[in-house]
Amino acid sequence: MKPLPFIMQYVRRYKYRYIAGILTLFAVDAASVFIPKLTGIITDGLTARSITWSSIRTCLLGIFLIGLLLAVGRFLWRYFLFGTARIIERELRNEMFSHLETMDVEYYNSHKTGDLMTRFTSDLNAVRMALGPAVICIFDSVVMTLLVVCQMMYYVNIKLTLLALIPMVIICLGYMHYGKVLDDLYTERQDSVSNLADFVQESFSGIRVIKAFVRKQAEILSFSKKNQDTMDKSMRIAKLEAILIPLLDVIIGFSSLASLLYGGYLALIGQITLGRFVAFNQYVNMLVWPMLACSEAAVMFSQGTASIRRVQEILEAQTNVKDTASVTTLDTLHGDIRFDHLTFTHLGNTSPVLHDINLDIPSGTTLAIIGRTGNGKSTLVNLLLRLYNTEPGMIYLDDHVNKTQSGKIYYNNELADRKSVFKKYIAYVPQDNFLFSDTLKANIAFGTKSQDMSRIIAAAKSACIHDNIANFPDNYDTIVGERGVTLSGGQKQRSSIARALIKNAPILILDDSLSAVDTDTEEHILHNLRDDRKGKTTILIAHRISTVQHADLIMVLENGEMKELGTHTELIQKNGIYKDMFEKQQLEASIGEQEVINS
């Protein structure tokens, strides 16, 4: 869809407000053209000494009433047109945010945060200007010009009016080309602003890494280059406007001069009266605004068109992870999981990350997944969370216990309701342990509908973070800062675990969520998990054998394939990958202990 049809669907929603605004604007424009005429009548009457004081009072009262009408009318058209543009801006921003919330992980892998933020701010502002002030400018350019020209022809002189219109034709032809050039320039400028915003966002987020690697000067240099690129693209627009806008003033000046000379000549030879000559000059001055408005409209429409395209790109983007029309709501989930020949390839890759994984996980089982980095452990649970899509029938939920829907509640949601299953029944602790810039209480209770302190404290105790929180000055009301910046790595991990535990979900996924805690704390958390999650399914991803050795079932992933499966004892007896990892970690631990003793 082209930008104009796209944005018109929003304009049509508020067509009555636009109609009211435009009618009010028309009334203001129509009323304003009578002021020069009344001035001319008074001038002619005074010149000829034929006007009475009563007539002068009547004309002055008319000018006063027109001025009052203009004041009220200008308030109303601002209310309707500017206000509606603000409403559409709000709707677009809400729709963009809601739409982005539905997009899959692959989308965010290819779109930077800074670019998306720019579309929410400067792009939407440009769209608002195109839907509000630009509409007024273009309406005034057309309607005011027609009304003024008609009055000039009817009340003053046709030849004089045609002379005054010559520069307007030149301006209109010039801006037809000017708008096209501006459109391209503004698109380039907005892309540059997006790159700059993304660089700033990434630099501030990674400030600790920058300082640790003494990269401050390098980052400043990189920022200066991107900032210079943004300035260069902005200056190209500014230079073009610096040429055209003064040129517009020159053309308007020549128009006024020609009108003054020729109009004065006509007044001297008696073809027009002095009052009509005075009125004509007022009309010429009234044409200055439409000419300037034409310039403003060209700029705002060019900016708006470029920005509408960028907003449109977001709203028309399609997620690969979506429900079908035949979804069925599940009222409960017990926690049985089955992987049936699960194979998955990331978008843009040719080789699969996971290949032909077959596994039954009965409800109440603690499954541990272990393997070297980059072997597909996180991808496996991301598929269960439906952050990526698989082929239908590769992941089943409750297929063993819910016989009435056997073979139907499978992962690709041909029939399973994603919202009820994946929001209510699965709790997740990600690797990055993302915390929001809010209180600890709000972060822990994030996945629940209420902030019940008894449940929050119980979850915090199970995650072994309660004692730390109790020592904070504001306890559970402590603000953790952006991404939990005020907490240590271990504290963030345990807060994330508490956030997952408070849901008491049938399925809990911990993706390498104990790597930042010491072994004693890890043992306490695992002990609490075994007590709290009896009868519930737990999937535990880890690199340390000590984390997974008490699991009911341990799966070893190697190159995206399930190479080994069994309990700790069974896998040790197989003398395979798991035992090799176990022995290496034991050796590393013993060397570390010896170094401590020697020191």
XYZ file of C-alpha atoms in Angstrom:
599
model
C 0.000 0.000 0.000
C 1.273 3.471 -0.906
C 1.737 6.083 1.850
C -1.343 8.159 0.956
C -3.934 5.307 1.006
C -2.272 3.974 4.150
C -2.602 7.189 6.134
C -6.035 8.025 4.710
C -7.537 5.042 6.531
C -6.696 6.840 9.794
C -7.935 10.188 8.503
C -11.280 8.616 7.552
C -11.813 7.481 11.144
C -12.019 11.147 12.148
C -13.495 12.543 8.941
C -16.187 14.491 10.796
C -13.587 16.262 12.923
C -11.613 17.061 9.785
C -14.773 18.265 8.022
C -15.646 20.479 11.007
C -12.109 21.890 11.070
C -12.016 22.527 7.327
C -15.461 24.182 7.326
C -14.369 26.416 10.206
C -11.153 27.245 8.359
C -13.173 28.038 5.236
C -15.434 30.354 7.246
C -12.366 32.143 8.653
C -10.827 32.542 5.199
C -14.117 33.701 3.687
C -14.664 36.268 6.440
C -11.123 37.638 6.249
C -11.433 38.672 2.582
C -14.118 41.222 3.491
C -11.801 43.314 5.679
C -9.912 44.907 2.723
C -13.236 45.595 0.994
C -14.593 47.440 4.065
C -11.304 49.341 4.300
C -11.637 50.324 0.638
C -15.201 51.532 1.138
C -14.108 53.760 4.047
C -11.142 55.075 2.017
C -13.278 55.895 -1.038
C -15.934 57.519 1.151
C -13.400 59.706 2.943
C -11.693 60.635 -0.334
C -14.956 61.627 -1.980
C -16.313 63.090 1.295
C -19.475 61.112 0.659
C -19.468 58.779 3.643
C -21.316 59.547 6.874
C -20.095 58.905 10.405
C -22.886 56.330 10.778
C -21.603 54.429 7.742
C -18.052 54.533 9.113
C -19.306 53.146 12.439
C -21.141 50.382 10.579
C -17.984 49.453 8.624
C -15.842 49.527 11.779
C -18.393 47.363 13.592
C -18.290 44.958 10.659
C -14.477 44.808 10.879
C -14.726 44.217 14.645
C -17.275 41.406 14.243
C -15.197 39.803 11.509
C -12.149 39.992 13.812
C -14.150 38.317 16.583
C -15.288 35.619 14.193
C -11.691 35.084 13.078
C -10.524 34.689 16.698
C -13.186 32.097 17.544
C -12.792 30.343 14.202
C -9.013 30.068 14.528
C -9.428 28.480 17.950
C -11.926 25.965 16.556
C -9.928 24.919 13.517
C -6.839 24.487 15.665
C -8.883 22.365 18.071
C -10.309 20.153 15.327
C -7.313 19.861 12.974
C -4.365 19.996 15.380
C -6.254 17.931 17.955
C -7.175 15.252 15.405
C -3.584 15.040 14.203
C -2.533 14.439 17.826
C -5.187 11.725 18.187
C -3.980 9.952 15.041
C -0.395 10.232 16.279
C -1.460 8.560 19.543
C -3.307 5.806 17.679
C -0.364 5.125 15.404
C 1.995 4.964 18.378
C -0.333 2.560 20.218
C -0.748 0.384 17.139
C 2.980 0.345 16.470
C 3.743 -0.711 20.033
C 1.006 -3.351 20.057
C 2.165 -4.687 16.704
C 5.807 -4.841 17.772
C 4.768 -6.788 20.868
C 3.453 -9.523 18.546
C 6.592 -9.727 16.406
C 8.837 -12.762 16.726
C 12.463 -12.830 17.840
C 13.753 -13.000 14.261
C 12.306 -9.527 13.629
C 14.236 -7.998 16.541
C 17.372 -9.800 15.428
C 17.285 -7.774 12.210
C 15.914 -4.420 13.500
C 17.900 -2.244 15.869
C 16.381 -0.638 18.947
C 17.538 2.878 18.084
C 15.919 2.710 14.667
C 12.609 1.576 16.164
C 12.749 4.324 18.786
C 13.298 6.975 16.094
C 10.153 5.816 14.322
C 8.216 6.227 17.566
C 9.477 9.778 18.090
C 10.673 11.934 15.190
C 8.865 9.950 12.480
C 5.509 10.111 14.250
C 6.064 13.804 14.905
C 6.588 14.344 11.165
C 3.420 12.371 10.426
C 1.479 14.553 12.878
C 2.770 17.715 11.208
C 1.663 16.382 7.822
C -1.823 15.580 9.139
C -2.325 18.851 11.015
C -0.357 21.994 10.095
C 0.291 20.790 6.524
C -3.446 20.310 5.922
C -4.057 23.868 7.075
C -1.242 25.185 4.900
C -2.450 23.466 1.755
C -6.079 24.432 2.400
C -5.125 28.050 2.933
C -2.918 27.949 -0.161
C -5.855 26.854 -2.309
C -8.972 28.311 -0.683
C -7.539 31.631 0.460
C -5.982 32.148 -2.961
C -9.273 31.450 -4.743
C -11.283 33.687 -2.427
C -8.782 36.530 -2.603
C -8.381 36.257 -6.379
C -12.150 36.278 -6.884
C -12.457 39.404 -4.748
C -9.543 41.038 -6.566
C -11.129 40.338 -9.955
C -14.656 41.288 -8.943
C -13.955 44.292 -6.723
C -10.720 45.726 -8.182
C -9.428 44.857 -11.691
C -8.949 41.654 -13.723
C -5.698 42.722 -15.472
C -4.126 43.770 -12.188
C -5.160 40.451 -10.616
C -3.618 38.400 -13.458
C -0.347 40.311 -13.013
C -0.326 39.437 -9.305
C -0.910 35.737 -10.087
C 2.181 35.285 -12.287
C 4.586 34.675 -9.352
C 2.146 32.194 -7.820
C 2.294 30.046 -10.950
C 6.107 30.148 -10.835
C 6.062 29.148 -7.136
C 3.656 26.228 -7.684
C 5.712 24.821 -10.563
C 8.898 25.187 -8.541
C 7.507 23.386 -5.511
C 6.253 20.453 -7.584
C 9.900 19.595 -8.169
C 11.028 20.837 -4.759
C 8.719 18.425 -2.894
C 10.028 15.431 -4.818
C 13.651 16.270 -4.032
C 12.822 16.911 -0.372
C 11.108 13.529 -0.070
C 14.341 11.704 -0.941
C 16.452 13.974 1.256
C 14.204 13.517 4.289
C 14.223 9.729 3.872
C 18.019 9.738 3.886
C 18.087 12.094 6.879
C 15.674 9.921 8.914
C 17.727 6.791 8.199
C 20.823 8.633 9.396
C 19.030 9.805 12.562
C 17.960 6.190 13.223
C 21.557 4.977 12.914
C 22.732 7.720 15.264
C 20.032 6.910 17.853
C 20.864 3.219 17.686
C 24.571 3.916 18.202
C 23.847 6.120 21.231
C 21.483 3.539 22.761
C 23.998 0.730 22.258
C 26.899 2.788 23.621
C 25.066 3.760 26.801
C 23.860 0.185 27.331
C 27.426 -1.092 26.946
C 29.155 1.705 28.869
C 30.787 -0.743 31.307
C 32.392 -2.676 28.470
C 33.555 0.552 26.832
C 35.193 1.723 30.052
C 36.666 -1.699 30.836
C 38.377 -1.870 27.428
C 39.358 1.837 27.454
C 37.421 2.491 24.246
C 36.096 5.917 25.223
C 38.004 7.861 22.562
C 37.201 5.303 19.861
C 33.489 5.517 20.694
C 33.615 9.329 20.706
C 35.258 9.235 17.264
C 32.648 6.794 15.931
C 29.852 8.934 17.336
C 31.352 12.055 15.761
C 31.371 10.370 12.352
C 27.749 9.304 12.624
C 26.790 12.708 14.004
C 28.625 14.375 11.127
C 26.749 12.168 8.648
C 23.432 13.213 10.210
C 24.463 16.864 10.090
C 25.579 16.584 6.452
C 22.222 15.136 5.409
C 20.390 17.794 7.438
C 22.555 20.507 5.889
C 21.632 19.345 2.387
C 18.018 20.049 3.299
C 18.928 23.327 5.001
C 20.945 24.509 1.976
C 18.065 23.754 -0.356
C 15.649 25.634 1.896
C 18.179 28.473 2.276
C 18.080 28.972 -1.496
C 14.394 28.481 -2.114
C 12.808 30.373 0.781
C 14.711 33.647 0.129
C 13.957 33.137 -3.576
C 10.303 32.917 -2.607
C 10.603 36.228 -0.758
C 12.188 37.798 -3.860
C 9.360 36.580 -6.093
C 6.765 37.869 -3.627
C 8.599 41.197 -3.492
C 8.587 41.552 -7.292
C 4.885 40.670 -7.291
C 4.140 43.380 -4.728
C 6.287 45.911 -6.598
C 4.646 45.173 -9.957
C 1.190 45.330 -8.401
C 2.016 48.618 -6.679
C 3.351 50.241 -9.863
C 0.615 49.027 -12.185
C -2.123 49.511 -9.603
C -0.873 53.031 -8.887
C -0.909 53.765 -12.595
C -4.516 52.518 -12.897
C -5.512 54.665 -9.911
C -3.869 57.740 -11.440
C -5.661 57.360 -14.776
C -8.958 56.730 -12.980
C -9.596 53.069 -13.945
C -9.759 52.149 -10.244
C -10.506 54.263 -7.194
C -8.010 55.002 -4.452
C -9.980 52.838 -2.028
C -9.899 49.883 -4.409
C -6.164 50.388 -4.891
C -5.694 50.295 -1.081
C -7.884 47.172 -0.885
C -5.910 45.559 -3.709
C -2.619 46.005 -1.853
C -4.170 44.410 1.206
C -5.294 41.508 -0.963
C -1.763 41.139 -2.363
C -0.446 41.003 1.196
C -3.072 38.363 1.970
C -1.662 36.268 -0.907
C 1.775 36.256 0.738
C 0.620 33.745 3.372
C -0.723 31.227 0.811
C 2.591 31.437 -1.035
C 4.532 30.847 2.176
C 2.040 28.157 3.203
C 2.746 26.391 -0.072
C 6.413 26.257 0.959
C 5.597 25.006 4.462
C 3.184 22.395 3.101
C 5.806 21.082 0.672
C 8.308 20.662 3.512
C 5.856 19.037 5.923
C 4.328 16.729 3.323
C 7.799 15.627 2.206
C 8.834 14.910 5.773
C 5.514 13.250 6.504
C 5.591 11.027 3.419
C 9.083 9.789 4.214
C 8.073 9.108 7.830
C 4.761 7.454 6.893
C 6.734 4.925 4.855
C 8.906 4.121 7.877
C 5.875 3.777 10.164
C 4.132 1.705 7.517
C 7.083 -0.690 7.393
C 6.498 -1.533 11.049
C 2.727 -1.918 10.867
C 2.871 -4.042 7.715
C 5.630 -6.342 8.963
C 4.372 -9.889 9.456
C 5.402 -12.231 12.232
C 6.288 -15.811 11.417
C 4.792 -16.911 14.740
C 1.024 -16.525 14.696
C -2.137 -18.412 15.523
C -4.436 -19.966 12.975
C -8.190 -19.460 12.822
C -8.867 -22.861 14.420
C -7.268 -22.245 17.835
C -8.852 -23.884 20.877
C -8.527 -22.548 24.411
C -6.948 -24.912 26.929
C -8.331 -24.619 30.445
C -5.440 -26.451 32.069
C -2.008 -27.841 31.340
C -0.393 -30.691 33.236
C 3.124 -30.335 31.855
C 3.664 -33.347 29.583
C 5.930 -32.462 26.654
C 6.844 -34.480 23.576
C 9.387 -33.623 20.899
C 8.584 -35.560 17.745
C 11.417 -35.485 15.177
C 12.047 -31.861 16.098
C 14.205 -30.139 13.483
C 14.752 -26.395 13.244
C 16.781 -24.044 11.045
C 17.190 -20.347 11.828
C 15.992 -17.857 9.231
C 18.724 -17.273 6.658
C 20.736 -20.363 7.640
C 21.046 -23.520 5.570
C 22.044 -26.066 8.211
C 19.655 -26.945 11.071
C 20.410 -25.836 14.623
C 18.425 -28.809 15.974
C 18.101 -32.095 14.151
C 15.639 -34.968 14.658
C 15.127 -34.712 18.415
C 12.672 -37.256 19.863
C 11.872 -37.137 23.571
C 8.954 -37.706 25.948
C 8.960 -35.605 29.128
C 6.228 -36.772 31.548
C 4.635 -34.233 33.857
C 6.656 -33.754 37.059
C 9.979 -34.554 35.397
C 13.073 -32.427 35.863
C 14.889 -32.451 32.536
C 18.423 -31.085 32.365
C 19.921 -30.090 29.039
C 23.674 -29.853 28.821
C 26.137 -29.379 26.032
C 28.833 -27.136 24.670
C 28.072 -23.519 23.751
C 26.271 -23.079 20.446
C 24.765 -26.565 20.281
C 21.093 -25.472 20.363
C 20.147 -25.674 24.053
C 18.525 -22.233 24.215
C 16.959 -22.676 20.789
C 15.209 -25.818 22.022
C 13.441 -24.020 24.871
C 12.770 -20.964 22.709
C 10.825 -23.274 20.392
C 8.843 -24.548 23.358
C 8.105 -20.922 24.300
C 7.145 -20.337 20.686
C 9.625 -17.566 20.120
C 10.321 -19.315 16.810
C 8.147 -21.457 14.561
C 8.472 -25.171 13.865
C 6.642 -27.416 11.480
C 3.257 -28.618 12.812
C 3.334 -31.666 15.052
C 6.951 -31.438 16.214
C 6.171 -30.294 19.789
C 3.193 -31.656 21.749
C 1.817 -30.550 25.118
C -0.192 -32.889 27.352
C -0.607 -35.352 24.490
C -0.305 -38.254 26.962
C -2.785 -37.193 29.603
C -5.457 -35.327 27.672
C -6.767 -38.150 25.498
C -9.806 -36.175 24.273
C -7.478 -33.956 22.267
C -4.769 -36.485 21.533
C -2.623 -35.352 18.651
C -4.331 -31.956 18.506
C -2.688 -29.847 21.207
C 0.549 -29.650 19.296
C 2.963 -26.824 19.363
C 2.465 -24.994 16.098
C -0.912 -24.022 17.497
C -3.003 -25.414 14.722
C -5.409 -26.012 17.614
C -3.747 -24.845 20.828
C -4.376 -21.324 22.083
C -0.971 -19.664 22.391
C -2.081 -16.970 24.823
C -3.554 -19.289 27.426
C -0.825 -21.930 27.111
C 2.320 -19.910 26.820
C 1.408 -16.992 29.069
C -0.335 -18.831 31.881
C 1.330 -22.216 31.989
C 5.036 -21.688 31.267
C 7.444 -19.725 33.459
C 10.788 -18.747 31.979
C 14.115 -17.487 33.269
C 16.201 -16.231 30.312
C 19.955 -16.122 30.045
C 20.199 -12.338 30.129
C 18.054 -11.987 33.304
C 16.371 -8.840 32.074
C 14.908 -6.646 34.828
C 12.782 -3.567 34.268
C 13.587 -0.152 35.687
C 11.137 -0.563 38.534
C 11.008 -1.829 42.105
C 12.127 -5.337 43.022
C 8.567 -6.002 44.141
C 7.186 -5.089 40.712
C 9.864 -7.104 38.917
C 9.215 -10.261 40.916
C 5.439 -9.919 40.552
C 5.732 -9.064 36.841
C 4.017 -12.231 35.626
C 1.114 -12.084 38.080
C -1.978 -9.905 38.286
C -1.387 -8.657 41.823
C 1.543 -7.744 44.059
C 0.734 -10.066 46.960
C 3.667 -9.550 49.341
C 3.334 -12.972 50.938
C 3.732 -14.657 47.530
C 6.554 -12.285 46.543
C 8.486 -13.004 49.738
C 7.927 -16.769 49.394
C 9.244 -16.704 45.813
C 12.225 -14.570 46.876
C 13.077 -17.004 49.669
C 12.915 -19.950 47.275
C 15.277 -18.090 44.944
C 17.598 -17.222 47.883
C 17.342 -13.475 47.256
C 15.133 -12.466 50.208
C 18.025 -11.850 52.630
C 19.766 -9.581 50.107
C 16.589 -7.605 49.515
C 15.988 -7.258 53.257
C 19.384 -5.528 53.546
C 18.557 -2.954 50.873
C 17.522 0.478 52.251
C 14.080 0.284 50.634
C 13.733 -3.499 50.782
C 11.295 -4.682 48.108
C 10.625 -1.081 47.052
C 14.221 -0.667 45.873
C 14.451 0.637 42.298
C 16.799 -1.646 40.378
C 17.592 0.787 37.550
C 17.695 0.124 33.823
C 18.096 -3.615 33.126
C 18.751 -4.129 36.863
C 21.991 -2.163 36.735
C 22.146 -1.617 40.523
C 22.199 -5.371 41.235
C 25.035 -7.832 40.925
C 24.897 -10.600 38.329
C 23.894 -13.170 40.936
C 21.221 -10.919 42.405
C 19.714 -10.330 38.956
C 19.652 -14.064 38.276
C 17.964 -14.852 41.570
C 15.434 -12.029 41.095
C 14.592 -13.496 37.684
C 14.178 -16.936 39.234
C 11.829 -15.487 41.876
C 9.809 -13.826 39.093
C 9.376 -17.230 37.436
C 8.649 -19.147 40.649
C 5.828 -16.838 41.747
C 3.774 -18.005 38.750
C 3.832 -21.587 40.057
C 3.472 -22.697 36.428
C 3.159 -26.350 35.332
C 6.302 -25.879 33.214
C 9.385 -23.978 34.395
C 12.352 -23.258 32.108
C 15.670 -22.066 33.523
C 18.097 -21.173 30.746
C 21.570 -21.178 32.294
C 20.071 -19.266 35.205
C 22.489 -20.298 37.959
C 25.797 -19.461 36.300
C 26.352 -16.278 38.335
C 25.719 -17.758 41.795
C 28.189 -19.641 43.962
C 27.900 -23.397 44.428
C 26.401 -23.165 47.939
C 23.651 -20.787 46.804
C 23.095 -22.950 43.743
C 22.601 -26.009 45.932
C 20.086 -24.154 48.112
C 18.102 -22.990 45.079
C 18.082 -26.463 43.515
C 16.942 -27.963 46.841
C 14.095 -25.422 47.005
C 13.138 -26.208 43.425
C 12.917 -29.942 44.188
C 10.622 -29.227 47.139
C 8.478 -26.520 45.509
C 8.048 -28.153 42.130
C 7.063 -31.689 42.980
C 4.659 -32.925 40.308
C 5.594 -30.073 37.954
C 7.834 -30.117 34.894
C 11.170 -28.310 35.093
C 13.626 -27.835 32.235
C 17.069 -26.830 33.388
C 19.819 -25.689 30.994
C 23.299 -25.495 32.465
C 26.974 -25.890 31.756
C 28.009 -27.157 35.210
C 27.499 -30.836 35.936
C 26.883 -29.962 39.592
C 23.752 -28.095 38.488
C 22.189 -30.979 36.567
C 23.406 -34.158 38.234
C 20.294 -34.601 40.405
C 17.855 -34.153 37.506
C 15.448 -36.984 36.644
C 16.636 -36.937 33.059
C 19.705 -35.423 31.440
C 19.949 -34.767 27.698
C 23.312 -34.110 26.078
C 23.168 -31.986 22.925
C 26.027 -32.130 20.449
C 25.883 -30.263 17.117
C 22.112 -29.889 17.491
C 21.525 -33.641 17.996
C 20.546 -35.543 21.126
C 23.645 -37.680 21.569
C 23.004 -39.006 25.085
C 20.019 -39.334 27.423
C 19.686 -40.722 30.933
C 20.321 -40.061 34.594
C 23.650 -38.899 35.955
C 24.668 -42.437 36.893
C 23.571 -43.887 33.559
C 25.460 -41.281 31.569
C 28.632 -41.758 33.584
C 28.461 -45.486 32.834
C 28.180 -44.812 29.093
C 31.692 -43.309 29.050
C 30.636 -40.753 26.448
C 30.393 -36.977 26.089
C 28.770 -36.463 29.486
C 31.458 -38.372 31.371
C 34.161 -36.486 29.489
C 32.593 -33.156 30.513
C 32.179 -34.384 34.096
C 35.839 -35.395 34.416
C 37.098 -32.146 32.893
C 35.011 -30.073 35.289
C 36.203 -32.156 38.243
C 39.792 -31.612 37.145
C 39.232 -27.847 36.801
C 37.675 -27.758 40.269
C 40.548 -29.670 41.859
C 43.124 -27.413 40.171
C 41.243 -24.362 41.439
C 41.188 -25.729 44.996
C 44.910 -26.505 44.823
C 45.667 -22.958 43.657
C 43.682 -21.582 46.582
C 45.624 -23.788 49.019
C 48.965 -22.778 47.494
C 48.082 -19.082 47.658
